[in-house]
Short mmCIF file of C-alpha atoms in Angstrom, two decimals:
data_model
loop_
_atom_site.label_atom_id
_atom_site.label_comp_id
_atom_site.label_asym_id
_atom_site.label_seq_id
_atom_site.Cartn_x
_atom_site.Cartn_y
_atom_site.Cartn_z
CA UNK A 1 1.86 -1.07 19.41
CA UNK A 2 -0.64 -2.72 17.11
CA UNK A 3 -1.16 -1.69 13.50
CA UNK A 4 -4.91 -1.14 13.17
CA UNK A 5 -5.21 1.65 10.65
CA UNK A 6 -4.15 0.03 7.41
CA UNK A 7 -5.94 -3.15 8.42
CA UNK A 8 -9.18 -1.27 8.91
CA UNK A 9 -8.72 0.72 5.69
CA UNK A 10 -8.11 -2.40 3.62
CA UNK A 11 -10.93 -4.27 5.32
CA UNK A 12 -13.31 -1.44 4.49
CA UNK A 13 -12.15 -1.56 0.88
CA UNK A 14 -12.37 -5.34 0.58
CA UNK A 15 -16.04 -5.13 -0.32
CA UNK A 16 -15.23 -2.63 -3.04
CA UNK A 17 -12.19 -4.14 -4.75
CA UNK A 18 -11.36 -7.78 -5.17
CA UNK A 19 -8.71 -8.83 -3.83
CA UNK A 20 10.59 9.64 10.02
CA UNK A 21 12.62 7.17 8.21
CA UNK A 22 15.88 5.87 6.84
CA UNK A 23 17.14 7.87 3.90
CA UNK A 24 17.64 6.64 0.36
CA UNK A 25 20.74 4.49 0.12
CA UNK A 26 20.57 3.24 3.71
CA UNK A 27 20.28 -0.38 4.67
CA UNK A 28 18.23 -2.55 6.98
CA UNK A 29 20.63 -5.45 7.20
CA UNK A 30 22.80 -6.22 10.17
CA UNK A 31 23.56 -9.78 9.04
CA UNK A 32 25.62 -10.90 6.02
CA UNK A 33 24.22 -12.93 3.14
CA UNK A 34 26.56 -15.91 3.43
CA UNK A 35 26.28 -19.65 3.46
CA UNK A 36 28.23 -20.23 6.67
CA UNK A 37 27.30 -18.09 9.67
CA UNK A 38 30.20 -19.44 11.72
CA UNK A 39 32.76 -18.13 9.20
CA UNK A 40 31.36 -14.64 8.60
CA UNK A 41 31.67 -11.47 10.63
CA UNK A 42 28.84 -8.98 10.91
CA UNK A 43 29.17 -6.18 8.35
CA UNK A 44 29.42 -2.52 9.22
CA UNK A 45 26.85 -0.02 7.98
CA UNK A 46 27.50 1.02 4.40
CA UNK A 47 26.05 3.49 1.94
CA UNK A 48 26.70 1.12 -0.97
CA UNK A 49 25.54 -2.49 -1.45
CA UNK A 50 27.92 -5.17 -0.32
CA UNK A 51 29.19 -7.50 -3.01
CA UNK A 52 27.19 -10.68 -3.35
CA UNK A 53 28.95 -13.68 -1.80
CA UNK A 54 30.19 -16.52 -3.92
CA UNK A 55 27.97 -19.63 -3.88
CA UNK A 56 29.31 -22.47 -1.76
CA UNK A 57 29.63 -26.10 -2.77
CA UNK A 58 26.17 -26.78 -1.37
CA UNK A 59 24.69 -24.60 -4.12
CA UNK A 60 25.87 -26.76 -7.07
CA UNK A 61 22.48 -28.44 -7.39
CA UNK A 62 20.77 -25.10 -6.95
CA UNK A 63 22.53 -23.35 -9.81
CA UNK A 64 19.88 -24.57 -12.24
CA UNK A 65 17.03 -24.55 -9.75
CA UNK A 66 16.22 -25.93 -6.35
CA UNK A 67 13.41 -27.98 -4.85
CA UNK A 68 13.22 -26.74 -1.26
CA UNK A 69 10.80 -29.46 -0.22
CA UNK A 70 13.26 -32.11 -1.38
CA UNK A 71 16.15 -30.71 0.65
CA UNK A 72 16.92 -32.56 3.85
CA UNK A 73 17.39 -30.44 6.96
CA UNK A 74 21.15 -30.85 6.85
CA UNK A 75 21.21 -29.52 3.28
CA UNK A 76 19.36 -26.35 4.19
CA UNK A 77 21.10 -23.24 5.57
CA UNK A 78 21.97 -23.43 9.28
CA UNK A 79 19.82 -21.94 12.00
CA UNK A 80 20.92 -18.58 13.31
CA UNK A 81 22.31 -18.39 16.81
CA UNK A 82 22.30 -15.62 19.39
CA UNK A 83 18.99 -14.09 18.37
CA UNK A 84 17.09 -11.65 20.60
CA UNK A 85 14.85 -13.23 23.21
CA UNK A 86 11.49 -14.20 21.81
CA UNK A 87 12.49 -14.08 18.16
CA UNK A 88 11.43 -17.13 16.13
CA UNK A 89 13.84 -19.86 15.17
CA UNK A 90 15.02 -19.09 11.67
CA UNK A 91 17.60 -20.19 9.17
CA UNK A 92 20.21 -17.94 7.66
CA UNK A 93 19.32 -16.64 4.19
CA UNK A 94 22.05 -17.37 1.66
CA UNK A 95 22.59 -16.19 -1.88
CA UNK A 96 22.25 -19.75 -3.13
CA UNK A 97 18.89 -20.18 -1.37
CA UNK A 98 17.29 -17.70 -3.76
CA UNK A 99 17.39 -20.49 -6.33
CA UNK A 100 14.84 -22.31 -4.16
CA UNK A 101 12.36 -19.46 -3.91
CA UNK A 102 9.21 -19.73 -6.00
CA UNK A 103 5.47 -20.24 -5.74
CA UNK A 104 4.17 -20.48 -2.20
CA UNK A 105 6.94 -18.41 -0.63
CA UNK A 106 6.02 -15.22 1.21
CA UNK A 107 7.71 -12.27 2.93
CA UNK A 108 6.66 -11.57 6.51
CA UNK A 109 7.64 -9.54 9.56
CA UNK A 110 7.92 -11.34 12.89
CA UNK A 111 8.49 -9.67 16.23
CA UNK A 112 9.74 -10.93 19.59
CA UNK A 113 7.26 -13.44 20.96
CA UNK A 114 5.37 -13.13 17.64
CA UNK A 115 2.92 -10.89 19.47
CA UNK A 116 1.81 -7.40 18.48
CA UNK A 117 4.89 -5.22 18.18
CA UNK A 118 5.59 -2.75 20.96
CA UNK A 119 8.06 0.16 20.74
CA UNK A 120 11.62 -0.97 21.34
CA UNK A 121 11.00 -4.67 20.74
CA UNK A 122 12.97 -6.65 18.16
CA UNK A 123 11.48 -7.41 14.76
CA UNK A 124 12.87 -8.84 11.55
CA UNK A 125 11.97 -9.53 7.94
CA UNK A 126 11.77 -13.17 6.84
CA UNK A 127 11.20 -15.32 3.81
CA UNK A 128 8.68 -18.00 4.68
CA UNK A 129 8.96 -21.28 2.77
CA UNK A 130 5.82 -23.21 1.82
CA UNK A 131 6.56 -25.69 4.63
CA UNK A 132 6.74 -22.85 7.17
CA UNK A 133 10.53 -22.74 7.47
CA UNK A 134 11.73 -19.20 8.19
CA UNK A 135 14.79 -17.65 6.55
CA UNK A 136 16.06 -14.46 8.15
CA UNK A 137 16.56 -11.53 5.77
CA UNK A 138 17.14 -8.45 7.92
CA UNK A 139 16.68 -7.10 11.39
CA UNK A 140 14.36 -4.09 11.37
CA UNK A 141 14.15 -0.81 13.22
CA UNK A 142 12.72 -0.94 16.71
CA UNK A 143 11.10 2.50 16.77
CA UNK A 144 8.30 1.79 14.25
CA UNK A 145 6.13 -1.22 13.54
CA UNK A 146 6.80 -2.59 10.05
CA UNK A 147 4.13 -4.23 7.88
CA UNK A 148 4.73 -5.95 4.53
CA UNK A 149 2.21 -4.59 2.02
CA UNK A 150 3.36 -6.40 -1.12
CA UNK A 151 6.37 -8.38 -2.31
CA UNK A 152 7.70 -9.39 -5.71
CA UNK A 153 10.04 -12.31 -5.12
CA UNK A 154 11.11 -12.51 -8.77
CA UNK A 155 12.32 -8.91 -8.51
CA UNK A 156 13.50 -9.47 -4.90
CA UNK A 157 11.59 -6.41 -3.75
CA UNK A 158 9.01 -5.63 -1.08
CA UNK A 159 7.02 -2.57 -0.07
CA UNK A 160 6.61 -2.05 3.65
CA UNK A 161 4.64 0.38 5.80
CA UNK A 162 6.13 2.03 8.88
CA UNK A 163 3.57 2.56 11.63
CA UNK A 164 4.74 5.03 14.24
CA UNK A 165 3.35 7.88 16.28
CA UNK A 166 2.55 10.00 13.25
CA UNK A 167 -0.92 10.13 11.75
CA UNK A 168 0.62 9.37 8.36
CA UNK A 169 2.21 6.07 7.36
CA UNK A 170 5.44 6.04 5.37
CA UNK A 171 5.80 3.31 2.75
CA UNK A 172 9.26 2.32 1.49
CA UNK A 173 10.65 -0.06 -1.11
CA UNK A 174 13.06 -2.68 0.22
CA UNK A 175 15.59 -4.77 -1.71
CA UNK A 176 15.19 -8.24 -0.24
CA UNK A 177 18.65 -9.39 -1.27
CA UNK A 178 20.50 -6.14 -0.48
CA UNK A 179 18.55 -4.50 2.32
CA UNK A 180 18.50 -1.21 0.40
CA UNK A 181 15.63 1.06 1.43
CA UNK A 182 14.26 3.56 -1.10
CA UNK A 183 12.01 6.34 0.16
CA UNK A 184 11.26 7.95 -3.22
CA UNK A 185 10.05 4.95 -5.21
CA UNK A 186 7.46 4.72 -7.99
CA UNK A 187 8.49 7.85 -9.87
CA UNK A 188 5.79 10.01 -11.44
CA UNK A 189 3.26 7.18 -11.20
CA UNK A 190 2.69 7.93 -7.52
CA UNK A 191 -0.01 10.63 -7.21
CA UNK A 192 1.36 13.94 -5.93
CA UNK A 193 -0.99 13.86 -2.93
CA UNK A 194 0.94 10.83 -1.63
CA UNK A 195 4.45 12.26 -2.06
CA UNK A 196 6.23 14.72 0.23
CA UNK A 197 8.55 17.40 -1.09
CA UNK A 198 11.58 15.24 -0.32
CA UNK A 199 10.11 12.34 -2.35
CA UNK A 200 8.92 10.26 0.62
CA UNK A 201 5.80 8.21 -0.17
CA UNK A 202 2.96 8.28 2.37
CA UNK A 203 -0.33 6.49 2.94
CA UNK A 204 -0.51 4.03 0.05
CA UNK A 205 -1.46 0.36 0.03
CA UNK A 206 -2.27 -2.38 -2.51
CA UNK A 207 -5.95 -3.08 -3.14
CA UNK A 208 -5.66 -6.34 -5.08
CA UNK A 209 -5.03 -7.79 -8.52
CA UNK A 210 -5.73 -5.36 -11.36
CA UNK A 211 -7.70 -6.50 -14.41
CA UNK A 212 -5.25 -4.74 -16.70
CA UNK A 213 -2.35 -6.66 -15.14
CA UNK A 214 -0.34 -6.14 -11.99
CA UNK A 215 -1.64 -4.77 -8.69
CA UNK A 216 -4.01 -1.86 -8.14
CA UNK A 217 -2.80 0.45 -5.36
CA UNK A 218 -4.71 3.15 -3.52
CA UNK A 219 -3.54 6.39 -1.98
CA UNK A 220 -5.25 7.65 1.19
CA UNK A 221 -5.67 10.83 3.15
CA UNK A 222 -4.15 10.91 6.65
CA UNK A 223 -7.66 10.02 7.87
CA UNK A 224 -7.75 6.85 5.75
CA UNK A 225 -10.05 8.04 2.94
CA UNK A 226 -9.27 6.68 -0.54
CA UNK A 227 -8.26 9.57 -2.81
CA UNK A 228 -5.99 8.28 -5.60
CA UNK A 229 -5.12 5.17 -7.61
CA UNK A 230 -2.11 3.76 -9.45
CA UNK A 231 -0.77 0.37 -10.59
CA UNK A 232 2.32 -1.72 -9.92
CA UNK A 233 2.84 -3.56 -13.17
CA UNK A 234 5.90 -5.71 -12.45
CA UNK A 235 8.95 -5.45 -10.24
CA UNK A 236 9.54 -1.77 -9.52
CA UNK A 237 7.55 -0.63 -12.56
CA UNK A 238 4.65 1.61 -11.59
CA UNK A 239 2.11 3.39 -13.77
CA UNK A 240 -0.44 6.10 -13.11
CA UNK A 241 -3.83 6.70 -14.69
CA UNK A 242 -4.48 9.48 -17.20
CA UNK A 243 -7.40 10.67 -15.04
CA UNK A 244 -4.92 11.82 -12.39
CA UNK A 245 -4.01 14.98 -14.29
CA UNK A 246 -7.55 16.44 -14.38
CA UNK A 247 -7.98 15.42 -10.74
CA UNK A 248 -4.82 17.29 -9.78
CA UNK A 249 -6.07 20.32 -11.70
CA UNK A 250 -9.41 20.24 -9.86
CA UNK A 251 -7.65 20.09 -6.48
CA UNK A 252 -5.38 22.97 -7.44
CA UNK A 253 -8.52 24.87 -8.41
CA UNK A 254 -10.10 24.40 -4.98
CA UNK A 255 -11.80 20.99 -4.98
CA UNK A 256 -12.31 19.49 -1.51
CA UNK A 257 -13.22 16.16 0.04
CA UNK A 258 -15.94 15.55 2.63
CA UNK A 259 -13.73 16.99 5.39
CA UNK A 260 -13.30 20.25 3.51
CA UNK A 261 -9.64 19.49 2.85
CA UNK A 262 -8.09 19.75 -0.64
CA UNK A 263 -8.95 16.52 -2.44
CA UNK A 264 -11.67 14.37 -3.95
CA UNK A 265 -13.95 11.47 -2.99
CA UNK A 266 -13.65 8.10 -4.73
CA UNK A 267 -16.09 5.29 -5.55
CA UNK A 268 -14.84 2.03 -7.10
CA UNK A 269 -16.71 -0.84 -8.69
CA UNK A 270 -16.36 -4.35 -7.28
CA UNK A 271 -13.56 -5.53 -9.55
CA UNK A 272 -11.53 -2.30 -9.47
CA UNK A 273 -11.90 -1.44 -13.16
CA UNK A 274 -14.11 1.64 -12.76
CA UNK A 275 -13.53 4.66 -10.54
CA UNK A 276 -15.81 7.64 -10.01
CA UNK A 277 -14.29 10.74 -8.41
CA UNK A 278 -16.28 13.64 -6.97
CA UNK A 279 -14.67 17.07 -6.69
CA UNK A 280 -16.79 19.26 -4.41
CA UNK A 281 -16.80 23.02 -3.94
CA UNK A 282 -17.02 24.80 -0.61
CA UNK A 283 -19.83 27.29 -0.06
CA UNK A 284 -17.82 29.89 1.77
CA UNK A 285 -20.90 32.05 2.30
CA UNK A 286 -22.55 29.33 4.38
CA UNK A 287 -22.49 29.55 8.18
CA UNK A 288 -21.93 25.79 8.46
CA UNK A 289 -19.33 24.62 5.96
CA UNK A 290 -21.04 22.81 3.13
CA UNK A 291 -21.04 22.32 -0.62
CA UNK A 292 -22.16 24.85 -3.20
CA UNK A 293 -24.35 22.07 -4.59
CA UNK A 294 -22.31 22.01 -7.79
CA UNK A 295 -19.13 20.02 -8.35
CA UNK A 296 -17.37 17.87 -10.92
CA UNK A 297 -17.46 14.16 -11.69
CA UNK A 298 -14.46 12.38 -13.19
CA UNK A 299 -15.43 8.91 -14.40
CA UNK A 300 -12.44 6.68 -15.17
CA UNK A 301 -12.32 3.37 -17.02
CA UNK A 302 -9.21 2.05 -15.31
CA UNK A 303 -8.73 -0.99 -17.53
CA UNK A 304 -8.83 1.13 -20.71
CA UNK A 305 -7.18 4.14 -19.02
CA UNK A 306 -9.93 6.42 -20.32
CA UNK A 307 -11.83 9.14 -18.50
CA UNK A 308 -14.62 11.66 -18.94
CA UNK A 309 -15.76 14.71 -17.02
CA UNK A 310 -19.27 15.87 -16.14
CA UNK A 311 -20.83 18.57 -13.97
CA UNK A 312 -22.09 17.20 -10.65
CA UNK A 313 -25.32 18.20 -8.95
CA UNK A 314 -24.89 17.36 -5.26
CA UNK A 315 -26.53 18.26 -1.94
CA UNK A 316 -25.43 21.45 -0.21
CA UNK A 317 -23.58 19.14 2.16
CA UNK A 318 -20.11 17.58 1.85
CA UNK A 319 -20.37 13.95 0.78
CA UNK A 320 -18.32 10.77 1.03
CA UNK A 321 -18.91 7.20 -0.21
CA UNK A 322 -21.13 5.23 2.15
CA UNK A 323 -18.97 2.54 3.85
CA UNK A 324 -18.85 -0.80 2.06
CA UNK A 325 -20.68 0.43 -1.04
CA UNK A 326 -19.45 0.55 -4.62
CA UNK A 327 -20.19 1.91 -8.07
CA UNK A 328 -22.65 -0.64 -9.50
CA UNK A 329 -22.67 0.49 -13.14
CA UNK A 330 -20.31 0.98 -16.05
CA UNK A 331 -18.24 3.75 -17.63
CA UNK A 332 -21.19 5.18 -19.57
CA UNK A 333 -23.49 5.00 -16.54
CA UNK A 334 -21.88 4.33 -13.13
CA UNK A 335 -25.30 3.88 -11.55
CA UNK A 336 -26.48 4.99 -8.13
CA UNK A 337 -23.60 6.05 -5.90
CA UNK A 338 -24.45 5.86 -2.23
CA UNK A 339 -23.11 8.68 -0.09
CA UNK A 340 -23.15 9.91 3.48
CA UNK A 341 -23.32 13.71 3.44
CA UNK A 342 -22.85 16.09 6.35
CA UNK A 343 -23.30 19.72 7.17
CA UNK A 344 -22.23 20.82 10.61
CA UNK A 345 -23.34 18.10 13.05
CA UNK A 346 -26.06 16.75 10.76
CA UNK A 347 -25.68 13.73 8.46
CA UNK A 348 -27.97 12.27 5.82
CA UNK A 349 -27.75 9.48 3.25
CA UNK A 350 -28.09 10.30 -0.46
CA UNK A 351 -27.99 8.44 -3.72
CA UNK A 352 -25.90 10.40 -6.21
CA UNK A 353 -25.91 9.96 -9.97
CA UNK A 354 -23.56 11.14 -12.70
CA UNK A 355 -25.78 13.35 -14.81
CA UNK A 356 -28.65 13.26 -12.30
CA UNK A 357 -29.90 14.94 -9.15
CA UNK A 358 -29.20 13.71 -5.60
CA UNK A 359 -31.94 11.75 -3.85
CA UNK A 360 -32.18 11.59 -0.06
CA UNK A 361 -32.83 8.05 1.30
CA UNK A 362 -33.26 6.52 4.74
CA UNK A 363 -30.17 4.28 4.65
CA UNK A 364 -27.56 2.77 2.40
CA UNK A 365 -26.98 -0.81 1.33
CA UNK A 366 -25.78 -2.94 -1.57
#
């Protein structure tokens, strides 16, 4: 099964911003973190992390750092044997090898034959050295396709999406050196709309580098519409925006998105420092579900973590950001926000303004 949804969501957002699972305490790993694969036996499943192995003699030069490119093949960890058919040739990941990891290293998922994953096929998580050498971290589940969204190698953490048969996509935090999987990560920084009652995080993905430092993340509806924002600052440290509280209050008070579901619509500027949220109201007296024509704007300066609220005058239709468009202005005046609005089977394009009236136009563009 391919993984099209997050790819399409992030691709659609690229022009706007630069740039049923295992339970908490469970582990992905089925291979030990040791220096000598011939001498180690496979570990049994455990609910607590295994003790880190002692470095071998080959790690003496690595204790104070390691230049992977300077290591001859014989000085690198051995290649794994007995892998599933079609899995790439990869070296064993050792505790000492972490001393070699730095700039240019990445975390990737590879599946059997390196083709698009299909249910039941083998897949594993790897560190990829700058020269392309693969180091095996963990074998992965075979019932969902796994995608690496972001990794912090200094913190030895990654955040991966699980693509299965569900409309929603679970995102988990993975310890790269332990294999520990955490469902309820991010704490209170993760917007409530993205968190299930049991703490599981759904439908989030990184958008790119954040001007205030770290990575800007977005939260999505099950249909892939951007509805919330938060930041990963460093390691497993996440932070929310102060604008989230008034947004939550609006949703609790009946605000809807363009589908008529509880939520808001979101416009971003090109560098991800300004967000404009529209909370719409349903006209329940209307035969065809539409807006009352009055809603609420929340304008958020993300870099300064400041926000303001203003009454919105909108069409008597339910609106969403026009694909590939952005908020062209600033905190004081976000400019003309291009929207596609619908009522029943009919759609029209409007230019919306904070503090102004909607204007119907023929099409949308930059």
